[in-house]
Each structure stands twice: as C-alpha cells, then as structure tokens.
Short mmCIF file of C-alpha atoms in Angstrom, two decimals:
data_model
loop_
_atom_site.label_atom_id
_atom_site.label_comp_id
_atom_site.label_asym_id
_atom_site.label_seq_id
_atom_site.Cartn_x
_atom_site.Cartn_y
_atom_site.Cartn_z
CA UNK A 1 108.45 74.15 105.49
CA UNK A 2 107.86 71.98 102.52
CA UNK A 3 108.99 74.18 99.76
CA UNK A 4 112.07 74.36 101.67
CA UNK A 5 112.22 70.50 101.89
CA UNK A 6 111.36 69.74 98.56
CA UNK A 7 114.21 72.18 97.48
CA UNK A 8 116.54 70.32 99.38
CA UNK A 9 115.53 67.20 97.51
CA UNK A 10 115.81 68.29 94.64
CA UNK A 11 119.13 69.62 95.36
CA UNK A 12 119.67 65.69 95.60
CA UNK A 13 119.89 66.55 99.62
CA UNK A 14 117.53 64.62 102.22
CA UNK A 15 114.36 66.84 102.60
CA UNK A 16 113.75 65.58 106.37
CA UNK A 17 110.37 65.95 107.40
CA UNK A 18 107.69 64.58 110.22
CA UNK A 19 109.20 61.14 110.97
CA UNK A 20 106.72 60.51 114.08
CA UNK A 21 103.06 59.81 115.14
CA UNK A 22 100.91 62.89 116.20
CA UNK A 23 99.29 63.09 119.28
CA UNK A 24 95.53 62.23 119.11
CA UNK A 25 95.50 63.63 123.24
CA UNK A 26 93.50 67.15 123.64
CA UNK A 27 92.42 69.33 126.22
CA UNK A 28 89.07 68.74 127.60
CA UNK A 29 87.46 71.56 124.96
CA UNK A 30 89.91 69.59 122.18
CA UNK A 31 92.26 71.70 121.96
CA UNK A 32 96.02 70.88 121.22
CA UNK A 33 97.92 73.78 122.64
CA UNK A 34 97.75 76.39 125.45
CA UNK A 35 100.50 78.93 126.20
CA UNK A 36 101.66 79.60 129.45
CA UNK A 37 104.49 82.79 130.96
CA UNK A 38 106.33 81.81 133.64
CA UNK A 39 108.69 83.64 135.84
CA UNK A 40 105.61 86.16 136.79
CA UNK A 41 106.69 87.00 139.70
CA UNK A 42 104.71 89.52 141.63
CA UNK A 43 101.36 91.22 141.18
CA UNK A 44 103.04 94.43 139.04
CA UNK A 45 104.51 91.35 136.80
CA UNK A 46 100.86 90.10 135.99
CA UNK A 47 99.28 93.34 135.29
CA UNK A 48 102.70 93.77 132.76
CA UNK A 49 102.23 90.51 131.54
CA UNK A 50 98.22 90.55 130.88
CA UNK A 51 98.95 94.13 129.50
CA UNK A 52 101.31 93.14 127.00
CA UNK A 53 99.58 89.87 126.12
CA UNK A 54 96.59 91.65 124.89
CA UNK A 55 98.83 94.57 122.95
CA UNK A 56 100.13 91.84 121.17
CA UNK A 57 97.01 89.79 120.82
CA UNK A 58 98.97 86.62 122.94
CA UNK A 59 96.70 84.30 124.16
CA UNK A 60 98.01 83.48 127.54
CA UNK A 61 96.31 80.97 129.72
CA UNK A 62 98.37 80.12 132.91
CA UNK A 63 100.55 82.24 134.48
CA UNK A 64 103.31 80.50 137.33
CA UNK A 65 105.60 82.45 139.49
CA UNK A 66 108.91 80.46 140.79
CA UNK A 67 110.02 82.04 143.84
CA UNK A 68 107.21 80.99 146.10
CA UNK A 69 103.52 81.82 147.30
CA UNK A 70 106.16 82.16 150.87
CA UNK A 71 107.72 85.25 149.46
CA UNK A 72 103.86 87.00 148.85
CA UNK A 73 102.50 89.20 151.40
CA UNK A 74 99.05 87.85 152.08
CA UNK A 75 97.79 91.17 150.08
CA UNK A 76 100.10 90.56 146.83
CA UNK A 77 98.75 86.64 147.59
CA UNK A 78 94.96 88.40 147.10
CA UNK A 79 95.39 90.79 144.51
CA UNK A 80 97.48 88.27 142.28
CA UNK A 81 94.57 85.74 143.00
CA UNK A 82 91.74 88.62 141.67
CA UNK A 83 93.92 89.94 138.91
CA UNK A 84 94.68 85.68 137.74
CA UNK A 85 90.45 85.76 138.44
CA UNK A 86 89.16 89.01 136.27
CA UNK A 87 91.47 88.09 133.62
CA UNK A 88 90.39 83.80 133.40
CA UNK A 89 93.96 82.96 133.64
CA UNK A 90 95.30 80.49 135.86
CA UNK A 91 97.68 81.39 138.15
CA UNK A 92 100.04 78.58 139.31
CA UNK A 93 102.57 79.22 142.00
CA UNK A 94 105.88 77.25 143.01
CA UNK A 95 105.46 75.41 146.55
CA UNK A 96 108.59 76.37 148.48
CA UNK A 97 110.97 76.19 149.93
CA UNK A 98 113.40 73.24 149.11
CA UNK A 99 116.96 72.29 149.31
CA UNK A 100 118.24 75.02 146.94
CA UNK A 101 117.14 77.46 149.39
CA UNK A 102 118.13 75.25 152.23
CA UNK A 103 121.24 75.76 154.80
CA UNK A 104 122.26 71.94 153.81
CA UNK A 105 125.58 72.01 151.95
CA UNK A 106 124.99 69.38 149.30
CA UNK A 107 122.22 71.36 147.36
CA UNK A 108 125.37 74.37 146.43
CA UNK A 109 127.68 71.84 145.40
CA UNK A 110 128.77 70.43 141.86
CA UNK A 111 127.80 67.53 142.38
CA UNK A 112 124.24 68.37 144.17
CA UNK A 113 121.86 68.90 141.48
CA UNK A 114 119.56 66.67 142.11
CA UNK A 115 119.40 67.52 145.31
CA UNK A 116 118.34 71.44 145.03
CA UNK A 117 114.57 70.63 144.48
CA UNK A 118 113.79 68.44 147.16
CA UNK A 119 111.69 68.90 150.54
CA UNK A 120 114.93 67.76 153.27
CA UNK A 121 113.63 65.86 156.57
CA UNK A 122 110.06 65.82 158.16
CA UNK A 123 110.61 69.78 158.33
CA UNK A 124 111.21 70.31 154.86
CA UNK A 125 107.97 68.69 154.14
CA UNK A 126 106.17 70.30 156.24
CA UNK A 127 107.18 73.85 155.12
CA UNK A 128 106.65 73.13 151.84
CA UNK A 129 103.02 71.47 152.45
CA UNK A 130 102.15 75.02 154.52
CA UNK A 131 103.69 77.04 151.54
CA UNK A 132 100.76 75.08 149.54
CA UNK A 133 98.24 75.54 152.23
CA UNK A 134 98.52 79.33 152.48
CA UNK A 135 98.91 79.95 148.67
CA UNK A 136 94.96 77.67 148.42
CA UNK A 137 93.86 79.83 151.22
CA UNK A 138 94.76 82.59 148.97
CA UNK A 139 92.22 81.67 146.59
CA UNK A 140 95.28 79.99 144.36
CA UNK A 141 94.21 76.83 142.48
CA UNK A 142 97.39 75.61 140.92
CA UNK A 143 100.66 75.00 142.79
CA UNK A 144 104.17 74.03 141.43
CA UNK A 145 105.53 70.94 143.42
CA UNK A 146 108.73 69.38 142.43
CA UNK A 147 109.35 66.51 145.38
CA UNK A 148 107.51 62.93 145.11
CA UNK A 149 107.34 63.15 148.21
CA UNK A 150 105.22 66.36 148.81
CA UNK A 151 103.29 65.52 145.68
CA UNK A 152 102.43 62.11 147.27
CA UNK A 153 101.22 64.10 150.51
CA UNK A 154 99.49 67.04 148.84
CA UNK A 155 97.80 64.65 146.74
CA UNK A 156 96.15 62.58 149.50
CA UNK A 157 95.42 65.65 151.59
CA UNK A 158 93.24 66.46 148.73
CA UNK A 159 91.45 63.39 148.71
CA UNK A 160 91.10 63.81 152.19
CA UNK A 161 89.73 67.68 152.27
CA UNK A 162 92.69 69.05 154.07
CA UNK A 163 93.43 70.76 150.96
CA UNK A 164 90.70 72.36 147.79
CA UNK A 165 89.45 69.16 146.09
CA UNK A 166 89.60 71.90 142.89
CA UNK A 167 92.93 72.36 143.58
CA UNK A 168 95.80 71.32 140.80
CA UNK A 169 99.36 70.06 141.34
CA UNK A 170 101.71 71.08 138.07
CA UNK A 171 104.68 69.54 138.46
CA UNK A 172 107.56 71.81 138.01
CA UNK A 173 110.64 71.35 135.51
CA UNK A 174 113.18 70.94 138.49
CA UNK A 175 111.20 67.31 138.99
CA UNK A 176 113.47 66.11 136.19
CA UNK A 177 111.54 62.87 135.38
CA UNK A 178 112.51 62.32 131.92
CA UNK A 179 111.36 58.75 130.97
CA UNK A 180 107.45 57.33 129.82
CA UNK A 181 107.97 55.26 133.38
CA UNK A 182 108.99 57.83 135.60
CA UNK A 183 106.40 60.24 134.85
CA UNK A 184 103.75 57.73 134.61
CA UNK A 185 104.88 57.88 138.38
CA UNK A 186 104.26 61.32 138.69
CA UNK A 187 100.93 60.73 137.23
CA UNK A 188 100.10 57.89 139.35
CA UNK A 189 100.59 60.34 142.84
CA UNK A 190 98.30 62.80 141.28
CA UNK A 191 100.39 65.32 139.75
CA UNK A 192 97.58 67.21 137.51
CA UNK A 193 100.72 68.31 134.21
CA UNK A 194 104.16 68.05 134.16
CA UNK A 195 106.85 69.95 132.79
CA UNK A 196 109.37 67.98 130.94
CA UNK A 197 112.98 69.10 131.11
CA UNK A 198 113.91 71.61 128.34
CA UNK A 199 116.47 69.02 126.39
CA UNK A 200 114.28 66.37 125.57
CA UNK A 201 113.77 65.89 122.22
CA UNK A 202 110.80 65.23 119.86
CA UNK A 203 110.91 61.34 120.08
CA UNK A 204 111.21 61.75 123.96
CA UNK A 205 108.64 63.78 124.05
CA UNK A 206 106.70 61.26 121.97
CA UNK A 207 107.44 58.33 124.53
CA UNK A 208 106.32 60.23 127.46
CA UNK A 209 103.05 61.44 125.59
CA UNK A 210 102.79 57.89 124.22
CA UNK A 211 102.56 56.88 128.35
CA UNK A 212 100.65 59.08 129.92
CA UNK A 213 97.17 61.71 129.57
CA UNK A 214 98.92 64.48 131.50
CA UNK A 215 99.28 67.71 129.97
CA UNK A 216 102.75 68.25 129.03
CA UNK A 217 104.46 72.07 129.57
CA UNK A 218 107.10 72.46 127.56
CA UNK A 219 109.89 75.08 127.12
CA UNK A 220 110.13 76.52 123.76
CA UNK A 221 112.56 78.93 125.22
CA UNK A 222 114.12 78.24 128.23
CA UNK A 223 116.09 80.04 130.58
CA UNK A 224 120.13 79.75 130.71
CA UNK A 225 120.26 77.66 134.21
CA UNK A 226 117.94 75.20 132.48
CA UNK A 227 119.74 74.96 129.39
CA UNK A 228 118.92 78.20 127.29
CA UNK A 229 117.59 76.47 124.22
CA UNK A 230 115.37 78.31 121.70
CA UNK A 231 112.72 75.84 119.50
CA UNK A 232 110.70 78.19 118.19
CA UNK A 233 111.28 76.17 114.65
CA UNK A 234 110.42 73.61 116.50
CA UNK A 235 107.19 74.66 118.07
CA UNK A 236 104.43 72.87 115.06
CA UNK A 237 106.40 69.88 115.91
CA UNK A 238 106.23 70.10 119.62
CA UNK A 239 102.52 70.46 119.07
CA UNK A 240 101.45 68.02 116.79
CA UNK A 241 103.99 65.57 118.59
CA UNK A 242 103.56 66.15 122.44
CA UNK A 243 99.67 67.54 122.31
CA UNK A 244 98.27 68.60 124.79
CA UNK A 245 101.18 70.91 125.39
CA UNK A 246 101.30 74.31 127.41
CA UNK A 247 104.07 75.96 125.11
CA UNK A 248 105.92 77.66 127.90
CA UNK A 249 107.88 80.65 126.75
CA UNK A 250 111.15 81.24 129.41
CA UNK A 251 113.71 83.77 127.93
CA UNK A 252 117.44 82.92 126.99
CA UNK A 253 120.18 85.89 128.13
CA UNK A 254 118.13 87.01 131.11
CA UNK A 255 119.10 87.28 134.78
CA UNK A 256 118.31 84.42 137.09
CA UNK A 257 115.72 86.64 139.51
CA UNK A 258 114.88 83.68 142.25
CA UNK A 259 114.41 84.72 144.69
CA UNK A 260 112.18 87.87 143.60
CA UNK A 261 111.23 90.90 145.67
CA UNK A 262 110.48 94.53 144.87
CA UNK A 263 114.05 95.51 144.95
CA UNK A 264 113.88 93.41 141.14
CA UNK A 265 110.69 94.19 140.21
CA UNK A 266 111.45 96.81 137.35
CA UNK A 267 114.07 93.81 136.09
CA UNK A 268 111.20 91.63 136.53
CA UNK A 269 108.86 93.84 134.79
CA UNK A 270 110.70 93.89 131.73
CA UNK A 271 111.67 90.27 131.43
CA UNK A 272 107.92 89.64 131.35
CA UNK A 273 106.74 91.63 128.72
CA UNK A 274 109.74 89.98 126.82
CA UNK A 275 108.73 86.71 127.54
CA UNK A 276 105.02 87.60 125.80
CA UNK A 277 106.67 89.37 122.77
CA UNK A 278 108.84 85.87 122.51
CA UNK A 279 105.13 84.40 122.32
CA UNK A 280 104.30 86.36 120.02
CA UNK A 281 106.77 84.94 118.14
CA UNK A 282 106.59 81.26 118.65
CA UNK A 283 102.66 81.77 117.46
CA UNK A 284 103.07 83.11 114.48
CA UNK A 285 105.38 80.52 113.43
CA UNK A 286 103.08 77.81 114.68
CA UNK A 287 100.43 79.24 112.42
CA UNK A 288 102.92 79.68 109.69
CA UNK A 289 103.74 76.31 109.84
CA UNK A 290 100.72 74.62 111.54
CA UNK A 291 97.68 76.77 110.78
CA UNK A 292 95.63 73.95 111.91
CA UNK A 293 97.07 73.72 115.17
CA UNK A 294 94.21 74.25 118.05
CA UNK A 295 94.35 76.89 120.57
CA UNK A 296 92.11 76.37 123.90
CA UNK A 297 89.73 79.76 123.38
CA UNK A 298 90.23 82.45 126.52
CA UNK A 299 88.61 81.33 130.06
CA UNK A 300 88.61 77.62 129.06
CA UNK A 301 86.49 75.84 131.25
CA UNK A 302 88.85 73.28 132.99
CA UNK A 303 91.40 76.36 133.58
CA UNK A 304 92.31 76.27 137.58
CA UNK A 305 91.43 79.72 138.01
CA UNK A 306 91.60 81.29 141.52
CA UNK A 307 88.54 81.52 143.83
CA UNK A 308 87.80 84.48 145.04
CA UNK A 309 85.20 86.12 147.33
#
C-alpha cells in the first residue's frame, strides 16, 4: 500500500499507515498466521472443504463445525475424526448445547444476548461437559466452549484425566470477552485460543495480544448474525498486529445453517467451498501486502489433530 499512501501525501492528504507495535508472539514452529474454515459442518462439508482447499492451493489448518459434536452420529463423529486425521488438519467442534438452543425464554428475547451461549443450571453443564466427552471419545482433540463455567470444569477434568490431557479448549466467538483483562481470564481457566468478537479493532486487538500468549482467531469475514464485516484489506494488519492469529474466513450474505443436518447439506456444501475461495482471497492480499508474513507449513506439529485407531 505505500505507493498508494505516498500518493495521498503528496496530494497534500494524510498517507495513514502502521500506527502500532507488531506482535513479536508466534506459533510454536514461529509462525505468525494459520488459517482456519469454520461452519464445516458434517463429514461431506470436510471432504468439500479439503477438496477445494487444495484446488485452490489454501492452506487450511483447523477446521470447526458450530452445531455440535451432539448432532453427529457416532459414525459421521469417526469418519470426520479420520478424514481431520489423513488430511493433518485439526478438527475443532462446538460443545453444545446452551441457552440458544434451550426451552428458557430469555435466550430468544431482545434483550437476551448474552444469555444464548451459556450452559443454564447444573443440567446445562452437564450436557454440555458430555457433548465434550463423546466428541474426545471420538478421537476429536479440539472442542469449542463458550461458558466460564464449563471451561473452568473441562479444564480441571483434564488435569484430572477425566478428559484427553492432549485435548484443546478454543474458545468460541459467542464468549464475547473483549478486554486484555477478561480474556486473560479465559486464559487463566485454561482455554487453549480464543476467538475475539468480529468488531474489535486493530488497537483492541493489540491490547488483548499485548495481555495474553493465546492464539487469537480472528474473523476476516464474518457471518451476518455476528456482524458481517469483510477485512480482507485489513488482513497484513491483523497479522503483523494480533500474531499468532488463525485468520478465520466466515462468509457475509449466507444463510444462518445452525442447527445443520443432511436436509442442508447441499446448502452447506456450497457455503464451504465459498468460504475457501474467500481464503483464497484474503492470502493473496496478505502476500501482496505482507509477503513476509509466516504461514505455519501443513501438519504443524502442535496442531490438535484427532486420534485415531
């Protein structure tokens, strides 16, 4: 972009340009960025996904699903898992159910928002904590929490062997932590990344990396319910800013399809592919515009890939 801004200047206009510190954070293998498709939501969405990812030469390193390992048969739990395996890509899947889903009135109402993503009474805690117990029985290493209070418990059920010691606890975007304090929190009760919410901006994002070692996943596009902003200008910022980042590519002017099933799959099917062509896109601007950027290489060796027998 510097042409661009020195144009402007000339022009006698202000030139803007990288106001804030970079991120000296990496990956274990040093790498700044990883990209992640979410929204995969069935084993016929993977094998789409991982087919279009390599037509279009898309690195793609996780893979998360939002409507639940509780809405997989135990077969589309294992084939998912060996597919997620064969291909090195971690495969993250959202612990459910919560509120949203819930027959509680307050979760459907204007005013309920922050409501919808929580675990309600002893019962919603414990449904949610199973929904993470079947999915790691699965062979799933990576589950999408976004209650405190199941993180808390999942956390020290790991310590305690209940649960994989391997196993990893991304924290999903309905969290909505959104301060360097708050997810320090998150941090704190073991939460392995979290996702930030879509409208924070780069010097929120460089507060939050500032206070904490946590991979951060962050939307470059994200979906219409969570605010349908496209960054994709944005993206060499996001990276040298907020590093490490998953660059998380959602999809603007799509159907909300939670909760999946096979009567969506085509619908499903199709969003996915878009969602790697979007990648597509948001790379080769990165490397336009940050061509020194890092990418973690395939099958990266802290990936929470599945275990399978």
């Amino acid at each position: 972009m510097r042409e661009t801004r020195e144009f402007l200047v000339a022009q006698g206009l202000p030139g803007g340009g990288p106001q804030l510190p970079a991120s000296g954070k990496r990956f274990p293998d040093g790498a700044q960025y990883r990209v992640e498709i979410p929204s995969t939501e069935g084993p016929e969405v993977l094998d789409a996904v991982l087919d279009e990812a390599r037509a279009r030469e898309v690195p793609v390193h996780r893979i998360s699903q939002g409507s639940g390992g509780m809405l997989l048969t135990a077969v589309e739990l294992g084939t998912m898992s060996r597919t997620a395996a064969a291909a090195s890509v971690e495969l993250s899947l959202f612990a459910r159910p919560v509120a949203a889903w819930g027959t509680g009135a307050l979760a459907t109402a204007s005013g309920g928002g922050p409501v919808a993503a929580q675990a309600r009474g002893t019962e919603g805690l414990v449904h949610a904590l199973e929904d993470v117990r079947r999915t790691a029985e699965a062979g799933v290493r990576s589950v999408l929490i976004t209650d405190l209070g199941v993180l808390a418990t999942a956390s020290r059920m790991r310590e305690s062997g209940a649960l994989p010691a391997d196993l990893r606890f991304k924290i999903s975007v309905q969290m909505g932590l959104s301060n360097p304090a708050s997810v320090r929190i998150a941090e704190q009760l073991g939460a392995d990344s979290y996702n930030v919410p879509t409208d924070l901006d780069l010097q929120q994002l460089a507060d939050i990396r500032a206070a904490t070692a946590l991979p951060l996943d962050v939307y470059v596009e994200a979906p219409d319910d969570l605010g349908g902003f496209v960054r994709h200008f944005e993206i060499a910022e996001i990276v040298r800013v907020a590093a490490p980042v998953h660059l998380k590519f959602g999809l603007r002017n799509a159907p909300n399809i939670y909760p999946s099933g096979t009567h969506l799959t085509p619908t499903a099917v199709a969003l996915g592919r878009e969602r790697v062509r979007r990648a597509r896109i948001g790379l080769e601007l990165l490397h336009r515009y940050a061509p020194e950027a890092t990418c973690s290489a395939p099958a990266a060796a802290d990936l929470a890939l599945p275990r399978t027998s």
